[in-house]
Amino acid sequence: MNHGEIVSFIWGVADLIRDTFKRGKYQDVILPLTVLRRLDCVLAPTKAKVLGTQARFKGKLDDPGAQLRKASGFAFYNTSRYDFEKLLADAPHVSTNLRNYIAGFSPNMREVLEKFDFDNTISKLDEAGLLFQVLERFKNVDLHPDGIDNPTMGTIFEELIRKFNEALDENPGEHFTPRDVVHLMVDLMLAGDETGIRKKGAGRSVYDPCCGSGGMLMITKEHITVGVRRNGEVIRPPINPEADIHLFGQEVNPETWAVSKSDLFMKDPSGRDADNIAFGSTLSNDRLARRAFDYLIANPPYGKDWKRDEEAVRAEHERGAAGRFAPGLPRISDGQILFLLHMLAHRKESKDGGSRVAIIMNGSPLFTGDAGSGESEIRRWILENDWLEALIALPEQLFYNTGIATYVWVLTNRKAPERKGKVQLIDATSFWVPMRKSLGDKRREIPMEKAGEILRLLRDFKEGEHVKIFPTTHFGFRKITVERPLKLNFQAAPERIARIEEGKAFQNLARSKKKGAAGVKEQAEGRAQQEAIGRFLRTLPGTLFKDRGEFEIVLDAAVKKSGLKLPAPARKAVLSALSARDETAAICRDKDGNPEPDPELRDTESVPLSESVEAFFEREVKPHVPDAWIDASKRDEKDGQVGIVGYEINFNRYFYKYTPPRPLEEIESDIRGIEQDILSMLAEVTGGE
């Protein structure tokens, strides 16, 4: 059977358990038993040798683990006398014997299996009388590596995980990246490094901070040491079969962590890579802190909040350069760019050879956030340090759970000389072919030939139809605040006086928080004050003043004449209520004679970093609003200059192609044709009446 047939066969277990387990709980049965059956097949050839070794060293060694691992040929073993065949031979005791079988695994593999919380599932299956039938079905699928090689088994695991997440209506993109996308990302990440990897004795480390079931790590290693496979056949040779590739990762989901760990144990007899896969939340509990890697690759969950990690992330941000998140923090609703910061913190320094990073994210990290925001500051930090090498826009409808646009960021701290200070944008949105059969929202794929074209565009580093190259400063700007003067007229007109009397401050004069007689007294005094202010306002002349200074003289004289006490807040409220914006009025000025800004006319402008703020203002603003000025108090915290620095990459703007509308005559002709079709159909329905 090919991998698709095996997935369908295993998924058929759902028919047995559907009345006992909810659809969202199928994975509690299918995933651990798939792992167990794979382990059973892998260990079958050395089972007798392991049992013989155990008997030989029983009572002679405190820890015979090394001898048992040697006997099994892997970094794990099983000392139970049971296997799937023997379990089914003793049907009445199948649950007890299955637990004995699981307990017989070496401690490192038991740690993996415990993440499935399988003991409760065994009890539930046993109580429903389904345990024997389910085990029997799994016993009938041969998952031995001779028939199902490790890459194919990895695909089977990921196909099952995708189905589970579809059943849960969750985001499968958190765990499963389509293989065509992974192959492309790996090629982009390794681009230009082939000569170094081919050297004798070459060794490299690869890290994925949200490794899911381990697909990105394993495919990276295969590209280097095995080559690219299609249906088990190598269709592109390896870069260096002798290269020593070390894999590292971390995963927060217990089931996918267990799949990744168990799969790596089976792929590498030394168990080295499996030991390097940590469990836990990468953002709040970096299990591989202080480690640096040659290659870093990831598909972080996008559009997912980071509330569960918020306290730890904010605390680390406050530590500044000592932590991973010093440049800034994104909105709490989307944490994908935090994984990018985390990966950049795990690079090797340039003097030690540097690193290359490939991460896929949606469009949000490219442009979300205003100047000075966390997202903008992160982009600024990356671009001002010249770490972004390329951005590749991928086709839509590539992922199983969403059809939205995605982008691969390629970053490095060892750019080639010709790339220094520049960013390459590649529009690969048209590099796809339709799938023969859609899988969820995935209706398109990037075949190897198209991926090769994208890789060629990256390597060539030349502008063309699908490529634009810009200096890093091209994406930066200064956000300046443009003010215009406040111009008001003043008049003690009845409708304006009514504003004061209806206002909250005026109404509160007759209210009291005190209780009893004290409260009644305070309310009475307030009402008296309201009446006094009302009488005073009606003594003011109804003249329209177009100069605030002149009106203030009249107002203050009237207050003095009336003997009314008008505190500063009340005076301010009166001026506000009796005013109205008037372009023909005189400019309102402060005590130093400077124009006061009108908050309602306040605007902002984005000035390219390559241009002088003053020159831009004189050319783009002054001709349209001659009385405007720049608020010089709004300065960037880092460089102290006028205007807040921001960075954004509006990718689509650079590749937009204008399509003129069709001629009006052509549109009218189409409409008339449709009208005739409608009339013909109506005639058929009505019999020509």
XYZ file of C-alpha atoms in Angstrom:
689
model
C 0.000 0.000 0.000
C 1.146 3.550 -0.667
C 1.006 6.148 2.092
C -2.461 7.368 1.066
C -3.895 3.852 1.226
C -2.298 3.271 4.630
C -3.770 6.542 5.963
C -7.213 5.486 4.717
C -6.815 2.008 6.253
C -5.780 3.401 9.642
C -8.465 6.102 9.513
C -10.964 3.270 9.037
C -10.612 2.623 12.785
C -13.008 5.547 13.122
C -15.797 3.248 11.893
C -15.179 0.988 14.915
C -15.044 3.686 17.578
C -17.498 6.341 16.342
C -20.217 5.299 18.841
C -17.802 5.410 21.796
C -15.564 8.369 20.953
C -16.561 11.791 19.697
C -15.110 12.785 16.341
C -12.692 15.163 18.033
C -11.326 12.306 20.174
C -10.404 9.899 17.361
C -6.769 10.928 17.694
C -6.685 9.609 21.289
C -7.032 6.113 19.800
C -5.500 6.281 16.333
C -2.319 8.296 16.914
C -0.815 6.346 19.862
C -1.696 2.989 18.281
C -0.073 4.049 14.995
C 3.086 4.900 16.931
C 2.903 1.625 18.889
C 2.416 -0.444 15.739
C 5.356 1.296 14.052
C 7.524 0.615 17.122
C 6.325 -2.999 17.166
C 7.324 -3.465 13.517
C 10.667 -1.702 13.971
C 11.661 -3.823 16.987
C 10.299 -7.139 15.648
C 13.554 -8.359 13.993
C 15.554 -7.961 17.228
C 12.789 -8.876 19.707
C 14.184 -12.307 20.512
C 17.715 -10.941 20.865
C 16.531 -8.280 23.333
C 14.658 -10.833 25.453
C 17.702 -13.113 25.410
C 19.989 -10.260 26.452
C 17.626 -9.339 29.281
C 17.636 -12.940 30.557
C 21.420 -13.159 30.305
C 22.112 -10.012 32.320
C 19.226 -10.305 34.808
C 20.611 -9.912 38.325
C 24.112 -9.263 36.994
C 23.858 -5.578 36.005
C 22.099 -2.790 37.894
C 21.315 -1.098 34.594
C 21.471 -3.331 31.512
C 20.114 -0.504 29.327
C 23.257 -0.153 27.218
C 23.286 -3.875 26.434
C 19.565 -3.869 25.598
C 19.933 -0.872 23.277
C 22.804 -2.623 21.540
C 20.665 -5.743 21.128
C 17.696 -3.798 19.701
C 19.843 -1.750 17.343
C 18.109 1.468 18.468
C 18.298 3.973 21.288
C 15.195 2.307 22.780
C 13.963 -1.237 23.387
C 11.055 -3.288 24.742
C 11.529 -6.116 27.290
C 7.894 -7.275 27.427
C 7.300 -10.735 26.017
C 4.267 -9.336 24.188
C 3.959 -7.928 20.711
C 0.782 -7.238 18.721
C 0.478 -10.868 17.671
C 0.817 -12.227 21.236
C -1.570 -9.573 22.576
C -4.288 -10.795 20.222
C -3.606 -14.444 21.131
C -4.834 -13.778 24.672
C -8.095 -11.914 24.066
C -9.536 -12.144 27.649
C -6.520 -10.316 29.104
C -5.765 -7.944 26.260
C -5.982 -4.737 28.342
C -3.694 -6.021 31.101
C -1.224 -7.400 28.596
C -1.237 -4.197 26.547
C -0.310 -2.217 29.656
C 2.452 -4.746 30.330
C 3.680 -4.306 26.759
C 3.797 -0.497 27.094
C 5.551 -0.763 30.478
C 8.226 -2.894 28.811
C 9.570 0.004 26.761
C 12.787 1.717 27.796
C 12.334 4.874 29.937
C 13.043 7.254 27.043
C 10.255 5.747 24.915
C 7.838 5.488 27.850
C 8.262 9.230 28.340
C 7.113 9.673 24.752
C 4.134 7.319 25.052
C 2.966 8.936 28.301
C 2.301 12.179 26.403
C -0.602 10.406 24.657
C -2.338 9.751 28.017
C -3.151 6.358 26.499
C -4.020 4.496 29.725
C -7.416 6.202 29.931
C -8.069 5.351 26.279
C -7.259 1.675 26.931
C -9.820 1.610 29.744
C -12.470 3.260 27.600
C -11.875 0.879 24.678
C -11.906 -2.132 27.011
C -15.171 -1.089 28.689
C -16.777 -0.686 25.245
C -15.506 -4.116 24.132
C -13.514 -2.500 21.297
C -9.900 -2.949 22.364
C -9.387 -6.322 20.684
C -10.979 -5.191 17.403
C -8.937 -2.003 17.254
C -5.669 -3.816 17.983
C -6.547 -6.445 15.387
C -6.988 -3.770 12.719
C -3.615 -2.227 13.515
C -1.956 -5.646 13.552
C -3.079 -6.054 9.920
C -1.117 -3.036 8.675
C 2.604 -3.575 8.161
C 4.542 -0.463 9.136
C 8.003 -2.043 9.014
C 10.705 0.303 7.639
C 11.455 -2.178 4.833
C 8.010 -1.449 3.404
C 7.351 2.047 4.762
C 10.546 4.096 4.852
C 10.997 6.897 7.380
C 10.076 9.813 5.062
C 6.868 8.011 4.031
C 6.032 7.253 7.673
C 6.503 10.917 8.494
C 4.021 11.785 5.754
C 1.544 9.225 7.173
C 1.797 10.760 10.645
C 1.267 14.262 9.303
C -1.672 13.210 7.123
C -3.331 11.693 10.207
C -2.667 14.833 12.255
C -4.205 16.942 9.488
C -7.331 14.771 9.547
C -7.576 15.033 13.353
C -7.393 18.808 13.224
C -9.992 18.966 10.485
C -12.240 16.805 12.684
C -11.703 19.264 15.524
C -12.229 22.224 13.172
C -8.955 23.589 14.514
C -6.003 25.192 12.805
C -3.991 22.381 11.188
C -1.458 24.938 10.016
C -0.192 24.944 13.592
C 1.106 21.419 13.101
C 1.274 20.568 9.449
C 2.953 22.446 6.631
C 2.375 20.972 3.149
C 5.439 19.116 1.925
C 5.746 21.206 -1.245
C 6.050 24.337 0.902
C 8.587 22.717 3.237
C 10.808 21.575 0.347
C 10.798 25.114 -1.054
C 11.592 26.670 2.342
C 14.499 24.282 2.870
C 15.925 25.093 -0.568
C 15.649 28.832 0.111
C 17.301 28.443 3.507
C 20.226 26.392 2.155
C 20.688 28.519 -0.981
C 24.291 29.580 -1.442
C 25.646 27.286 1.271
C 26.106 24.162 -0.846
C 29.873 24.607 -1.281
C 30.451 24.756 2.453
C 28.146 21.800 3.140
C 30.011 19.679 0.561
C 33.321 20.029 2.398
C 34.708 16.907 3.983
C 33.725 16.626 7.639
C 31.026 19.301 7.313
C 28.636 19.476 10.253
C 25.532 21.627 10.629
C 22.794 22.170 13.211
C 19.129 22.753 12.293
C 16.489 24.133 14.672
C 12.693 24.473 14.546
C 11.147 26.251 17.586
C 7.623 24.979 16.820
C 8.532 21.699 15.206
C 5.151 19.933 15.333
C 5.693 16.388 14.120
C 9.218 17.247 12.945
C 8.640 17.467 9.186
C 10.743 20.582 8.537
C 13.711 19.229 10.489
C 13.641 15.830 8.827
C 13.255 17.216 5.304
C 16.175 19.598 5.863
C 18.366 16.677 6.903
C 17.160 14.620 3.929
C 17.937 17.427 1.446
C 21.513 17.466 2.698
C 22.246 13.759 3.272
C 19.704 11.764 1.222
C 18.385 14.050 -1.500
C 14.848 14.907 -2.567
C 12.493 11.957 -2.883
C 9.274 11.424 -4.771
C 7.317 8.250 -3.952
C 10.409 6.810 -2.299
C 12.654 7.452 -5.322
C 15.511 9.962 -5.096
C 14.888 12.534 -7.838
C 17.587 14.997 -6.751
C 20.897 13.911 -5.263
C 22.012 14.904 -1.760
C 24.345 17.831 -1.128
C 26.665 15.738 1.055
C 25.706 12.214 2.207
C 28.526 12.299 4.765
C 27.534 15.613 6.383
C 26.921 15.417 10.131
C 23.508 17.036 10.630
C 22.208 17.645 14.168
C 18.489 18.343 14.598
C 16.969 20.410 17.419
C 13.388 21.452 18.123
C 10.728 22.331 20.643
C 6.986 21.646 20.579
C 4.169 22.610 22.941
C 1.539 20.104 21.803
C 2.106 16.798 23.658
C 0.770 14.488 20.944
C 2.743 16.018 18.086
C 5.843 16.213 20.310
C 5.454 12.482 20.966
C 5.091 11.728 17.245
C 8.187 13.797 16.428
C 10.241 12.241 19.199
C 9.245 8.651 18.415
C 9.829 9.144 14.687
C 13.327 10.509 15.291
C 14.132 7.626 17.639
C 13.306 5.271 14.781
C 15.188 7.285 12.141
C 18.455 7.548 14.048
C 19.701 4.468 15.980
C 21.860 6.721 18.180
C 18.784 8.608 19.432
C 20.776 11.826 19.290
C 18.244 13.892 17.322
C 15.291 12.599 19.358
C 17.030 13.654 22.568
C 17.264 17.193 21.163
C 13.483 17.641 20.793
C 12.252 19.549 23.851
C 8.705 19.756 25.180
C 7.065 22.983 26.312
C 6.113 26.485 25.200
C 8.972 28.057 23.257
C 7.922 31.627 24.054
C 7.682 31.293 27.837
C 10.064 28.385 28.454
C 12.988 28.280 26.038
C 14.341 24.781 26.656
C 17.329 25.346 24.358
C 18.449 28.705 25.717
C 22.024 29.761 25.022
C 22.232 27.367 22.056
C 23.046 28.739 18.593
C 22.296 27.022 15.294
C 23.434 27.137 11.677
C 19.931 26.886 10.203
C 16.593 27.880 11.697
C 13.280 27.076 10.026
C 9.661 27.373 11.207
C 5.989 27.757 10.406
C 4.706 29.423 13.583
C 0.973 29.547 14.350
C -0.377 32.740 12.816
C -3.367 34.707 13.961
C -3.064 33.087 17.393
C -2.781 35.099 20.599
C 0.104 34.759 23.063
C -1.910 35.323 26.256
C -0.763 32.080 27.879
C 2.859 33.278 27.529
C 2.230 36.962 28.180
C 3.684 37.288 31.682
C 6.958 35.554 30.798
C 7.300 37.326 27.434
C 6.743 40.803 28.907
C 9.192 40.089 31.720
C 11.835 39.051 29.179
C 11.101 42.124 27.063
C 11.808 44.300 30.107
C 15.272 42.728 30.362
C 16.189 44.448 27.114
C 19.157 43.054 25.189
C 19.566 40.283 27.780
C 16.328 38.707 26.519
C 14.916 37.548 23.190
C 12.211 40.186 22.799
C 14.068 43.477 23.297
C 13.136 45.161 19.966
C 9.384 45.191 20.687
C 6.226 43.213 21.309
C 3.380 42.697 18.811
C -0.331 42.889 19.557
C -1.482 40.252 22.030
C -3.774 38.801 19.344
C -0.975 37.606 17.039
C 2.307 36.137 18.277
C 3.890 34.796 15.084
C 6.556 37.494 14.888
C 7.667 36.593 18.438
C 8.901 33.291 17.009
C 10.989 35.242 14.507
C 12.585 37.218 17.357
C 13.210 33.952 19.181
C 14.920 32.451 16.114
C 17.109 35.516 15.610
C 18.224 35.179 19.237
C 19.432 31.633 18.458
C 21.658 32.497 15.495
C 25.382 31.998 15.491
C 27.332 35.231 15.499
C 28.789 36.370 12.200
C 32.339 35.781 13.443
C 31.379 32.145 14.108
C 29.991 31.624 10.617
C 26.548 33.159 11.073
C 23.177 31.542 10.370
C 20.357 31.428 7.857
C 16.683 31.608 8.785
C 13.549 30.657 6.842
C 10.158 31.377 8.398
C 6.723 31.456 6.806
C 4.096 33.912 8.062
C 0.984 35.632 6.784
C 0.952 39.269 5.678
C 0.381 40.766 9.118
C 4.061 41.003 10.224
C 4.886 42.898 7.015
C 2.751 45.960 7.632
C 0.657 45.726 10.808
C 1.371 48.378 13.421
C 1.935 52.115 13.147
C 5.294 53.859 13.472
C 6.657 53.245 16.960
C 4.500 50.137 17.524
C 5.997 46.801 18.539
C 5.656 45.284 15.059
C 7.181 48.344 13.376
C 10.086 48.410 15.838
C 10.803 44.733 15.157
C 10.866 45.379 11.401
C 13.075 48.398 12.032
C 15.528 46.337 14.102
C 15.771 43.665 11.395
C 16.132 46.067 8.462
C 18.496 48.531 10.133
C 20.753 45.605 11.015
C 20.519 44.398 7.384
C 19.419 40.833 8.219
C 16.505 40.462 5.773
C 17.780 38.896 2.561
C 14.562 38.104 0.706
C 10.781 37.971 0.954
C 8.917 35.489 -1.213
C 5.155 35.843 -1.722
C 3.650 32.378 -2.182
C 0.461 31.432 -4.039
C -2.802 31.416 -2.124
C -4.694 28.171 -1.362
C -1.489 26.297 -0.481
C -2.466 25.354 3.070
C -5.025 22.847 4.304
C -6.759 25.214 6.704
C -6.667 28.586 4.974
C -6.435 30.122 1.538
C -4.788 33.381 2.659
C -1.545 34.818 1.335
C 1.691 33.698 2.984
C 5.279 34.897 2.752
C 8.627 33.222 3.329
C 11.169 35.450 5.077
C 14.797 34.531 4.397
C 17.170 36.162 6.876
C 20.905 35.905 7.489
C 23.673 37.689 9.342
C 26.222 36.787 6.635
C 24.909 38.395 3.464
C 26.912 38.149 0.258
C 28.685 41.466 -0.551
C 26.350 42.255 -3.467
C 23.296 41.839 -1.222
C 24.447 44.080 1.618
C 22.017 46.895 2.356
C 19.408 45.417 0.004
C 16.224 43.330 0.209
C 15.003 41.101 -2.615
C 11.241 40.773 -3.103
C 10.055 37.785 -5.155
C 6.472 37.561 -6.371
C 5.897 33.801 -6.662
C 2.108 34.006 -6.418
C 1.723 32.571 -9.936
C 4.156 29.668 -9.463
C 1.625 26.898 -8.857
C -0.378 24.125 -10.461
C -3.876 22.938 -9.485
C -4.096 19.777 -7.386
C -5.886 16.810 -8.871
C -7.920 16.599 -5.684
C -8.375 19.368 -3.131
C -7.442 18.691 0.497
C -9.432 21.085 2.663
C -8.503 24.598 1.527
C -5.426 23.328 -0.285
C -6.259 23.459 -3.976
C -2.822 24.357 -5.322
C 0.716 23.078 -4.975
C 4.215 24.169 -5.938
C 5.765 21.380 -8.008
C 9.503 20.823 -7.986
C 9.903 22.567 -11.351
C 8.169 25.748 -10.117
C 10.143 25.640 -6.867
C 13.295 25.473 -8.975
C 12.255 28.654 -10.815
C 11.708 30.478 -7.506
C 15.116 29.320 -6.275
C 16.722 30.505 -9.520
C 15.192 33.969 -9.060
C 16.671 34.112 -5.549
C 20.115 33.060 -6.767
C 20.186 35.366 -9.814
C 19.450 38.468 -7.714
C 18.296 40.463 -10.741
C 15.243 42.673 -11.124
C 12.560 41.482 -13.513
C 8.878 40.707 -13.825
C 8.819 38.730 -10.568
C 11.695 40.395 -8.701
C 12.212 43.816 -7.152
C 15.328 44.840 -5.212
C 15.300 47.775 -2.799
C 17.688 49.296 -0.270
C 16.682 48.487 3.313
C 15.917 52.168 3.949
C 13.269 52.090 1.210
C 10.804 50.530 3.662
C 11.370 53.166 6.370
C 9.611 56.475 6.918
C 9.172 59.230 9.472
C 5.672 59.848 10.683
C 5.371 63.591 11.286
C 2.451 65.359 12.933
C 1.099 68.306 10.938
C -0.783 70.956 12.907
C -3.063 73.742 11.754
C -4.108 76.738 13.831
C -7.242 76.851 15.918
C -9.670 79.508 14.668
C -12.810 80.214 16.712
C -15.582 82.760 16.912
C -17.461 83.447 20.171
C -21.037 84.468 20.861
C -23.349 84.341 23.875
C -26.191 83.075 21.714
C -29.093 81.164 23.369
C -28.220 77.851 21.678
C -24.582 78.112 22.863
C -25.613 79.038 26.413
C -27.844 75.942 26.344
C -24.734 73.817 25.730
C -23.311 74.955 29.059
C -26.511 74.295 30.982
C -26.870 70.830 29.409
C -23.247 69.949 30.023
C -22.152 67.386 32.606
C -19.995 69.815 34.561
C -22.906 72.265 34.933
C -25.349 69.479 35.920
C -22.933 68.134 38.534
C -23.003 71.423 40.415
C -26.432 70.473 41.839
C -25.393 66.925 42.805
C -23.800 65.703 46.009
C -22.164 62.505 47.244
C -22.975 63.415 50.814
C -25.970 61.951 52.583
C -28.630 63.489 54.803
C -28.803 67.161 55.613
C -25.261 67.838 54.412
C -26.145 66.466 50.994
C -29.388 68.477 50.788
C -27.481 71.628 51.717
C -24.774 71.040 49.109
C -27.382 70.395 46.396
C -29.180 73.638 47.280
C -25.954 75.620 47.105
C -25.223 74.031 43.728
C -28.625 74.987 42.334
C -28.059 78.542 43.497
C -24.707 78.573 41.715
C -26.358 77.235 38.543
C -28.933 80.022 38.644
C -26.231 82.650 39.192
C -24.188 81.396 36.234
C -27.331 81.278 34.071
C -28.203 84.883 34.944
C -24.629 85.957 34.303
C -24.481 84.289 30.881
C -27.635 86.059 29.779
C -26.094 89.465 30.621
C -23.360 88.915 28.044
C -23.771 90.786 24.759
C -24.949 88.735 21.772
C -22.200 90.189 19.579
C -20.234 87.747 17.381
C -16.534 87.982 18.254
C -13.941 86.637 15.796
C -10.999 87.176 18.106
C -10.700 85.112 21.293
C -8.591 87.777 22.995
C -11.281 90.416 22.509
C -14.009 88.098 23.790
C -11.959 87.162 26.879
C -11.668 90.863 27.781
C -15.462 91.255 27.561
C -16.057 88.004 29.488
C -13.652 88.836 32.327
C -15.122 92.362 32.669
C -18.640 90.911 32.903
C -17.532 88.352 35.545
C -15.960 91.124 37.637
C -19.026 93.345 37.347
C -21.387 90.536 38.365
C -19.318 89.552 41.395
C -19.537 85.924 40.281
C -16.697 83.565 41.174
C -15.719 81.700 38.009
C -12.887 79.221 38.670
C -10.440 78.392 35.853
C -12.148 75.058 34.883
C -15.562 76.763 34.741
C -14.130 79.652 32.724
C -12.621 77.127 30.277
C -15.980 75.333 29.958
C -17.758 78.634 29.228
C -15.229 79.571 26.525
C -15.554 76.129 24.942
C -19.359 76.149 24.903
C -19.662 79.670 23.494
C -17.173 79.000 20.673
C -17.486 77.598 17.160
C -14.846 76.839 14.523
C -14.617 79.610 11.940
C -12.040 79.726 9.130
C -12.549 83.519 8.900
C -11.778 84.066 12.601
C -8.426 85.141 14.043
C -5.942 82.470 15.130
C -6.143 81.510 18.791
C -2.780 81.984 20.502
C -1.233 80.858 23.793
C 0.253 83.155 26.440
C 3.540 83.304 24.509
C 1.800 84.364 21.305
C 2.261 81.034 19.532
C -0.616 79.607 17.446
C -2.645 76.926 19.211
C -3.204 73.733 17.185
C -6.700 72.589 16.279
C -7.007 68.892 17.306
C -9.714 68.342 14.686
C -7.420 69.498 11.871
C -4.404 67.532 13.097
C -2.980 65.187 10.449
C 0.062 62.995 9.887
C 2.361 62.457 6.925
C 4.798 59.632 6.201
C 8.101 60.987 4.935
C 10.482 58.487 3.254
C 13.728 58.082 5.198
C 15.624 59.013 2.057
C 14.075 62.496 2.089
C 14.387 65.549 4.301
C 11.343 66.162 6.492
C 11.501 69.895 5.795
C 11.805 69.475 2.025
C 8.901 67.021 1.964
C 6.770 69.388 4.045
C 7.494 72.379 1.842
C 6.674 70.416 -1.318
C 3.734 68.230 -0.270
C 1.965 70.159 2.504
C 2.645 73.892 2.438
C 1.170 74.541 -1.035
C -2.168 73.102 0.112
C -2.321 74.419 3.701
C -0.030 77.458 4.013
C -0.796 77.986 7.732
C 0.292 74.439 8.731
C 3.417 73.582 10.721
C 5.227 70.454 11.956
C 4.923 69.520 15.619
C 8.624 69.390 16.467
C 7.921 67.866 19.892
C 7.044 64.527 18.277
C 10.511 62.995 18.010
C 11.858 59.494 17.542
C 13.060 57.925 20.773
C 16.119 56.328 19.177
C 17.626 59.067 16.998
C 15.964 62.115 18.563
C 14.987 63.619 15.206
C 11.594 65.055 14.319
C 9.098 62.355 13.345
C 8.583 58.816 14.636
C 10.460 56.260 12.536
C 8.408 53.366 11.171
C 8.995 50.455 8.806
C 6.505 48.530 6.703
C 6.686 46.338 3.612
C 3.571 46.740 1.518
C 4.485 43.854 -0.775
C 1.537 44.033 -3.158
C 2.175 47.695 -3.950
C 5.456 46.853 -5.669
C 3.953 44.236 -7.986
C 0.568 45.815 -8.667
C -0.372 45.818 -12.334
C -3.056 48.212 -13.459
C -5.810 46.577 -15.500
C -7.892 49.180 -17.354
C -11.668 48.683 -17.311
C -13.314 47.283 -20.426
C -14.760 49.793 -22.917
C -18.265 50.967 -21.987
C -19.633 49.807 -25.339
C -18.424 46.251 -24.656
C -20.047 46.210 -21.215
C -23.334 47.551 -22.655
C -23.256 44.849 -25.328
C -22.841 42.146 -22.679
C -25.770 43.558 -20.685
C -28.016 43.587 -23.760
C -27.024 39.986 -24.481
C -27.931 38.949 -20.934
C -31.255 40.783 -21.191
C -32.065 38.869 -24.386
C -31.173 35.562 -22.677
C -33.493 36.404 -19.771
C -36.331 37.348 -22.123
C -35.861 34.071 -24.051
C -36.010 32.022 -20.853
C -39.113 33.869 -19.692
C -40.751 33.185 -23.061
C -40.031 29.450 -22.654
C -41.541 29.442 -19.147
C -44.670 31.368 -20.167
C -45.113 29.490 -23.441
C -44.460 32.562 -25.534
C -47.321 34.585 -24.016
